[in-house]
Tab-separated table of C-alpha atoms in Angstrom:
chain	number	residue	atom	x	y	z
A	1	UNK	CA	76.549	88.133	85.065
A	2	UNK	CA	75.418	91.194	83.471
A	3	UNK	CA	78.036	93.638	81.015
A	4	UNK	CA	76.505	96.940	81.959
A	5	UNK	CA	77.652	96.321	86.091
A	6	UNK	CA	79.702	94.009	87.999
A	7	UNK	CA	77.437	92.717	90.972
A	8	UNK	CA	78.239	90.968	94.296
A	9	UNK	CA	75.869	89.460	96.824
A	10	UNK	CA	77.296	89.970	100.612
A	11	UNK	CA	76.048	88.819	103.380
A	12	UNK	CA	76.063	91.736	106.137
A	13	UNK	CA	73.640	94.683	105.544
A	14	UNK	CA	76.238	97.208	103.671
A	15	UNK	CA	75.835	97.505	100.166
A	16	UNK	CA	79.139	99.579	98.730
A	17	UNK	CA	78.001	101.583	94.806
A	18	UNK	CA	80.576	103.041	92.867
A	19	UNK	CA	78.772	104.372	90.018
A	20	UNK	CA	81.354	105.962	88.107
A	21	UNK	CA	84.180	102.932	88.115
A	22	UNK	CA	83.578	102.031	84.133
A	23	UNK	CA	85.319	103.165	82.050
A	24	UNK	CA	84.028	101.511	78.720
A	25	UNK	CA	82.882	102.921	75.660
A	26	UNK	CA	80.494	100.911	73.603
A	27	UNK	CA	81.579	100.181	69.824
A	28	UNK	CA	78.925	102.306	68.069
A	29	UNK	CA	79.970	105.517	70.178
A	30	UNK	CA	83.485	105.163	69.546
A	31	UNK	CA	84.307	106.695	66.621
A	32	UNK	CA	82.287	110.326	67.115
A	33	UNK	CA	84.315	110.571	70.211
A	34	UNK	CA	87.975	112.366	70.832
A	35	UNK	CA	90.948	111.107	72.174
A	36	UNK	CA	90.071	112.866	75.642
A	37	UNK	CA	86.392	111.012	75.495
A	38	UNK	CA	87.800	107.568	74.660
A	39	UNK	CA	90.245	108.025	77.791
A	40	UNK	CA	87.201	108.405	79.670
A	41	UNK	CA	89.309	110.429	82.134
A	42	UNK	CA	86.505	111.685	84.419
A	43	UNK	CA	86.498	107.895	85.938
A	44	UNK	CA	86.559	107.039	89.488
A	45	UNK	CA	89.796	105.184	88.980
A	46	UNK	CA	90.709	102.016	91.134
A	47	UNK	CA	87.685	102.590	93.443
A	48	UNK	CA	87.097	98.856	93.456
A	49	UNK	CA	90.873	98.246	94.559
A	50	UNK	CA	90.648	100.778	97.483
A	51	UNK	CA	87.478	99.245	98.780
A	52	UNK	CA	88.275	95.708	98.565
A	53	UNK	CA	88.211	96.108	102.473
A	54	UNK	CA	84.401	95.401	102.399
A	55	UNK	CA	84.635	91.867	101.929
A	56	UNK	CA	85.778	91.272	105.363
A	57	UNK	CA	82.652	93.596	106.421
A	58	UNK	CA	80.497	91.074	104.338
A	59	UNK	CA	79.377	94.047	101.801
A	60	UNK	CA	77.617	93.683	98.807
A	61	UNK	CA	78.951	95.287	96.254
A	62	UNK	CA	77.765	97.251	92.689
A	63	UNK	CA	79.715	99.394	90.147
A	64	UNK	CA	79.774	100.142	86.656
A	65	UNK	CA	81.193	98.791	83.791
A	66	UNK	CA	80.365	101.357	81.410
A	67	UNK	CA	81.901	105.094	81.515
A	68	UNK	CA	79.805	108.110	82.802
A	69	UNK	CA	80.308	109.289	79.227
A	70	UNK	CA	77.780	106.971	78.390
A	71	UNK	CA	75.286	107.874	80.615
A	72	UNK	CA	75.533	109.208	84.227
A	73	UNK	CA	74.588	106.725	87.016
A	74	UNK	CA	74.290	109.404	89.596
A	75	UNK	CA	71.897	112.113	87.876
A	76	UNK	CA	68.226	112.150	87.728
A	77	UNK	CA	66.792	110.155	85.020
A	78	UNK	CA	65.127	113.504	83.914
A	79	UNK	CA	68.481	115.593	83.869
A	80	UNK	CA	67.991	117.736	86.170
A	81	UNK	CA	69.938	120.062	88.286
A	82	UNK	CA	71.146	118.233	91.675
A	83	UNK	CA	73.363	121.793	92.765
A	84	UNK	CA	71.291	124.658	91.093
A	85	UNK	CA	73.360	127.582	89.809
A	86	UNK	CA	76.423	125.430	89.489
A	87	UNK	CA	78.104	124.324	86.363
A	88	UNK	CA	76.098	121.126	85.555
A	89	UNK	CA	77.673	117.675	84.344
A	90	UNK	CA	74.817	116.254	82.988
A	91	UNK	CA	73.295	112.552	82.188
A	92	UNK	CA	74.820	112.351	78.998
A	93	UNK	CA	78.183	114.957	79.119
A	94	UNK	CA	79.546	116.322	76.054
A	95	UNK	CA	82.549	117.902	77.500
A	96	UNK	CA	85.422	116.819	80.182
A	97	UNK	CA	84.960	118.044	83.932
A	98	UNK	CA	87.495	121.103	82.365
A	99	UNK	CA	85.173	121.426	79.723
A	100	UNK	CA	87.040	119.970	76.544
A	101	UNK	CA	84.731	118.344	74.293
A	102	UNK	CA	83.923	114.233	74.348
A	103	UNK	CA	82.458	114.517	70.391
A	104	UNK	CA	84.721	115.158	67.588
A	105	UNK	CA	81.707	117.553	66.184
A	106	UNK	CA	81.870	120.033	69.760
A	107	UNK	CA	78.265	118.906	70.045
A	108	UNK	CA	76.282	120.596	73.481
A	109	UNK	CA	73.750	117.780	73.990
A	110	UNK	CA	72.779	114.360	72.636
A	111	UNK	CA	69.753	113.946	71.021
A	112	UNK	CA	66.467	112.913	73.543
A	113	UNK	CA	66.064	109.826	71.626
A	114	UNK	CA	70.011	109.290	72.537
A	115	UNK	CA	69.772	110.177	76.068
A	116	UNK	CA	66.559	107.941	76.642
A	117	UNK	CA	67.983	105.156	74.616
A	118	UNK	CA	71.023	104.971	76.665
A	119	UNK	CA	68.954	105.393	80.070
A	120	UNK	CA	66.996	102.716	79.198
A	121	UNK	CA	70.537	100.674	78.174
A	122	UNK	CA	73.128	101.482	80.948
A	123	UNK	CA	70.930	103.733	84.109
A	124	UNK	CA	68.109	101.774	84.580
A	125	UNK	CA	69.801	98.134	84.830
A	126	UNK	CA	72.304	99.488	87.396
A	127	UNK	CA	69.670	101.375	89.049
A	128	UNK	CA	67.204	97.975	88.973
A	129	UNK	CA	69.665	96.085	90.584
A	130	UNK	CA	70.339	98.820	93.385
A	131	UNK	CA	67.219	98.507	94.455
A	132	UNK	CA	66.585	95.492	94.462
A	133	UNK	CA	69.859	94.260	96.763
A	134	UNK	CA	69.173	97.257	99.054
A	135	UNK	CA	65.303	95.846	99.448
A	136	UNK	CA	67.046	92.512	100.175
A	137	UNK	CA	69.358	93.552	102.587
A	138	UNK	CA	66.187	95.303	104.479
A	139	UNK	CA	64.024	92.410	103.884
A	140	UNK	CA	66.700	90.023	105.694
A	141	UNK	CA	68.260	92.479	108.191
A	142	UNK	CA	65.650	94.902	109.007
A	143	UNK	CA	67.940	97.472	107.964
A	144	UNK	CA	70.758	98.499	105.842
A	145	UNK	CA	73.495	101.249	104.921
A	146	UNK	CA	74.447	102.156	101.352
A	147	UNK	CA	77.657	103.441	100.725
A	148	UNK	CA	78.643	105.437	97.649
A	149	UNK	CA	82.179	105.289	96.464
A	150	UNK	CA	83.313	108.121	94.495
A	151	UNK	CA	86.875	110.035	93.738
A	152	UNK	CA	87.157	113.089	91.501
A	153	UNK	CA	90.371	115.279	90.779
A	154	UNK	CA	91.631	117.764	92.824
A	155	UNK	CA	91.772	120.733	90.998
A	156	UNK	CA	88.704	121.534	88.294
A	157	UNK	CA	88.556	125.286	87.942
A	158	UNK	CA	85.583	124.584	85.529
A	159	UNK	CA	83.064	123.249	88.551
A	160	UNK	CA	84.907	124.199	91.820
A	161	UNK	CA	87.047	127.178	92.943
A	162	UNK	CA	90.858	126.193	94.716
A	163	UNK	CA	91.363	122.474	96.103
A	164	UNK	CA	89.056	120.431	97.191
A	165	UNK	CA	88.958	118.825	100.429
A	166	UNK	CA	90.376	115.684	100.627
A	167	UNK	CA	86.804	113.238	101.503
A	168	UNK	CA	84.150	114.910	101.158
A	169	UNK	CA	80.831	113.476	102.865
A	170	UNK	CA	77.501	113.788	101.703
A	171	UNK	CA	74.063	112.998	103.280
A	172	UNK	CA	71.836	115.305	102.034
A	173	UNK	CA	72.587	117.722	103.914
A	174	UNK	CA	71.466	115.089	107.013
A	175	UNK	CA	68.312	113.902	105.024
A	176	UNK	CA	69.817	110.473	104.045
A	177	UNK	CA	71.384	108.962	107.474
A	178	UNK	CA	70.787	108.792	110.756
A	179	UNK	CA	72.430	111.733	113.193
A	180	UNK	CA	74.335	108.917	114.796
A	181	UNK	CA	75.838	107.467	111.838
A	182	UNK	CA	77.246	110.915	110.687
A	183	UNK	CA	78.386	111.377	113.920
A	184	UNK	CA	80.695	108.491	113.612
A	185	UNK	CA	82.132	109.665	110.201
A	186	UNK	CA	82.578	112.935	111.562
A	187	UNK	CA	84.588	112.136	114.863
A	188	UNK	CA	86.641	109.362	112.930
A	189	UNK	CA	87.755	112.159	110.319
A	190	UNK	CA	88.067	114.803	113.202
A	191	UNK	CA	90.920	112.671	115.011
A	192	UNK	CA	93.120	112.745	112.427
A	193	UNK	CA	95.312	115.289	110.751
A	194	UNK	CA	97.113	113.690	107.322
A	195	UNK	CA	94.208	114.924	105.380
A	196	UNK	CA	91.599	117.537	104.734
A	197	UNK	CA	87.599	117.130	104.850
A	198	UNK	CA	84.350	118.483	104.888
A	199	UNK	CA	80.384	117.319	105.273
A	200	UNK	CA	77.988	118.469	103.433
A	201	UNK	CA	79.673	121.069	101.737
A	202	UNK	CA	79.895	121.167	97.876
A	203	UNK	CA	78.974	117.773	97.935
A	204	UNK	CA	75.832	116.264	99.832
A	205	UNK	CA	75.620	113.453	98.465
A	206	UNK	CA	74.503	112.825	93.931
A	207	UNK	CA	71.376	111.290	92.806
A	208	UNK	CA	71.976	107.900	94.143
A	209	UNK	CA	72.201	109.316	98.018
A	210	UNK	CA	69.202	111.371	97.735
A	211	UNK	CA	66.588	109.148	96.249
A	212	UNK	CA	67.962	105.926	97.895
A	213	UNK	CA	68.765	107.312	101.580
A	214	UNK	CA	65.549	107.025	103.611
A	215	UNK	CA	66.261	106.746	107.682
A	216	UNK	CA	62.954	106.482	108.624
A	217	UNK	CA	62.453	103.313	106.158
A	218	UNK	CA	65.882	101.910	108.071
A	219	UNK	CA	67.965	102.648	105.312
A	220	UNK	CA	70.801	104.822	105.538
A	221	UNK	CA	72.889	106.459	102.586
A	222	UNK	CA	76.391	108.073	102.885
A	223	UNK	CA	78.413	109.149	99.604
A	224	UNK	CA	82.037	109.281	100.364
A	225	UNK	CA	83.876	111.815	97.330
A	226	UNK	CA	87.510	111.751	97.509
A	227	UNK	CA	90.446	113.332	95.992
A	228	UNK	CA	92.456	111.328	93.950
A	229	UNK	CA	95.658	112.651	94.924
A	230	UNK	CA	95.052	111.080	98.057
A	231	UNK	CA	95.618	107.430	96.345
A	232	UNK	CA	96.387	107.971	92.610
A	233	UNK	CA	98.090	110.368	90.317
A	234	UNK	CA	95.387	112.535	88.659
A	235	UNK	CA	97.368	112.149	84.784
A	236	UNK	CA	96.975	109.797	82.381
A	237	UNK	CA	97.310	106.662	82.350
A	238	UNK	CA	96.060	107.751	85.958
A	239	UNK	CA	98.189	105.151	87.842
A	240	UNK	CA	97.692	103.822	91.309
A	241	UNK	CA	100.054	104.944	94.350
A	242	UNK	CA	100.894	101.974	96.614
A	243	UNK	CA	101.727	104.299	99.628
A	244	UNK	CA	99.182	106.822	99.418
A	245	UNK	CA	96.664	104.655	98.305
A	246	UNK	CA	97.517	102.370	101.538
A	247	UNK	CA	97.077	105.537	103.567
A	248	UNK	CA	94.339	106.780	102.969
A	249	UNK	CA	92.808	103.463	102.321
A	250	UNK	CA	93.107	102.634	106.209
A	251	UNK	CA	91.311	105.868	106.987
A	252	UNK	CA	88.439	104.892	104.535
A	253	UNK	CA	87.909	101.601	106.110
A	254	UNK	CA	87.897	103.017	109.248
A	255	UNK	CA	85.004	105.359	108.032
A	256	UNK	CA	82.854	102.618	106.647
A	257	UNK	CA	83.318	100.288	109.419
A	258	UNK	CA	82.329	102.951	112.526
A	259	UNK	CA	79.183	104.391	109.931
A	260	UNK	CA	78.452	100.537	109.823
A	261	UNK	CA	78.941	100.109	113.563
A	262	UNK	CA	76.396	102.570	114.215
A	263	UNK	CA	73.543	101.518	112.006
């Protein structure tokens, strides 16, 4: 049992991330930090609730414990720019996704001592123990498909103009699953109508999708970003929406279980 993630061994070759689920703040950060930075409102709220379908899929599953406040699961360990010329939410953030400020002091950065300290801490356990399942899940099935769980708000003027789609797909842009397996998302989201959607538009997929997704090594990464209108309400205390969240939840089973079908 570790405290930085919450780790489950499955069975089938599907391993389900959610990077961004925690929402902790560790003791020591606490008081430098506003009221906006302790709600740690940029969470992925409930993500482990919506894909509780996985168990019946025999999925392995890894998320966070600690918030992306802390330290940012799905950036490079160097900090660098995954959408160049965009409005960057870095390893460590400073500021909200609208651009309020985490730090009581309005501080731009963390220190590089900071940043490497908490890399060391909170991104490189998670990150350890992603690669190891996923090279167990090979090792035993030959093959296997990760699948990233994210959900963002909406509406964030600050990083994105209008609405966002509603599920948002991202394989690098192709580079991190097999044709087939993209396929499958795409026709399951093409034959229905309740919500909106787009592949590998703004978002092809974070840090984790990238460096993980490798077809021709038999394994196969898909990040899945979502609106959380579709299943939530995006205020605090950001409750959970039985109806929508039952909606929409169908659809994203559906998604994982033909990508799965496929690999």
């Amino acid at each position: 049992m570790s405290d930085i993630f919450h780790f489950e061994a499955g069975t089938a070759p599907l391993l389900i991330s959610i990077p961004h689920l925690g929402s902790l703040i560790p003791e020591a950060q606490k008081p430098l930090m506003t009221e906006l930075g302790l709600r740690s409102g940029d969470t992925d709220w409930h993500l482990d609730r919506l894909y509780a379908f996985g168990k019946k899929l025999g999925a392995s599953f890894l998320w966070a414990r600690y918030s992306r406040y802390v330290v940012d699961l799905n950036r490079p360990p160097n900090d660098e720019s995954l959408y160049p010329g965009q409005a960057k939410t870095g390893l460590c953030p400073t500021h909200t996704f609208d651009g309020q400020p985490l730090y009581l002091d309005g501080r731009d950065s963390v220190t590089e001592d900071e940043r490497e300290a908490r890399r060391r801490q909170y991104w490189q356990p998670y990150h350890d123990q992603l690669r190891a399942e996923i090279d167990r899940l090979r090792a035993q099935h030959g093959k296997v498909m990760l699948w990233e769980g994210h959900s963002i708000a909406s509406v964030i003027p600050r990083l994105f103009e209008g609405k966002l789609p509603d599920l948002n797909i991202g394989t690098s842009s192709g580079a991190s699953a097999a044709p087939a397996i993209q396929e499958a998302i795409e026709q399951q989201l093409g034959a229905q109508q309740d919500y909106t959607w787009a592949i590998n538009g703004r978002f092809k997929g974070g840090y984790i999708t990238r460096h993980y997704g490798n077809p021709a090594d038999h394994i196969h990464a898909v990040q899945l970003e979502m609106c959380q209108s579709t299943y939530m309400a995006e205020h605090y205390p950001y409750p959970w929406v039985d109806a929508e969240a039952a909606r929409v939840g169908a659809l994203v089973e559906a998604l994982v279980s033909k990508a799965f079908e496929k690999l």
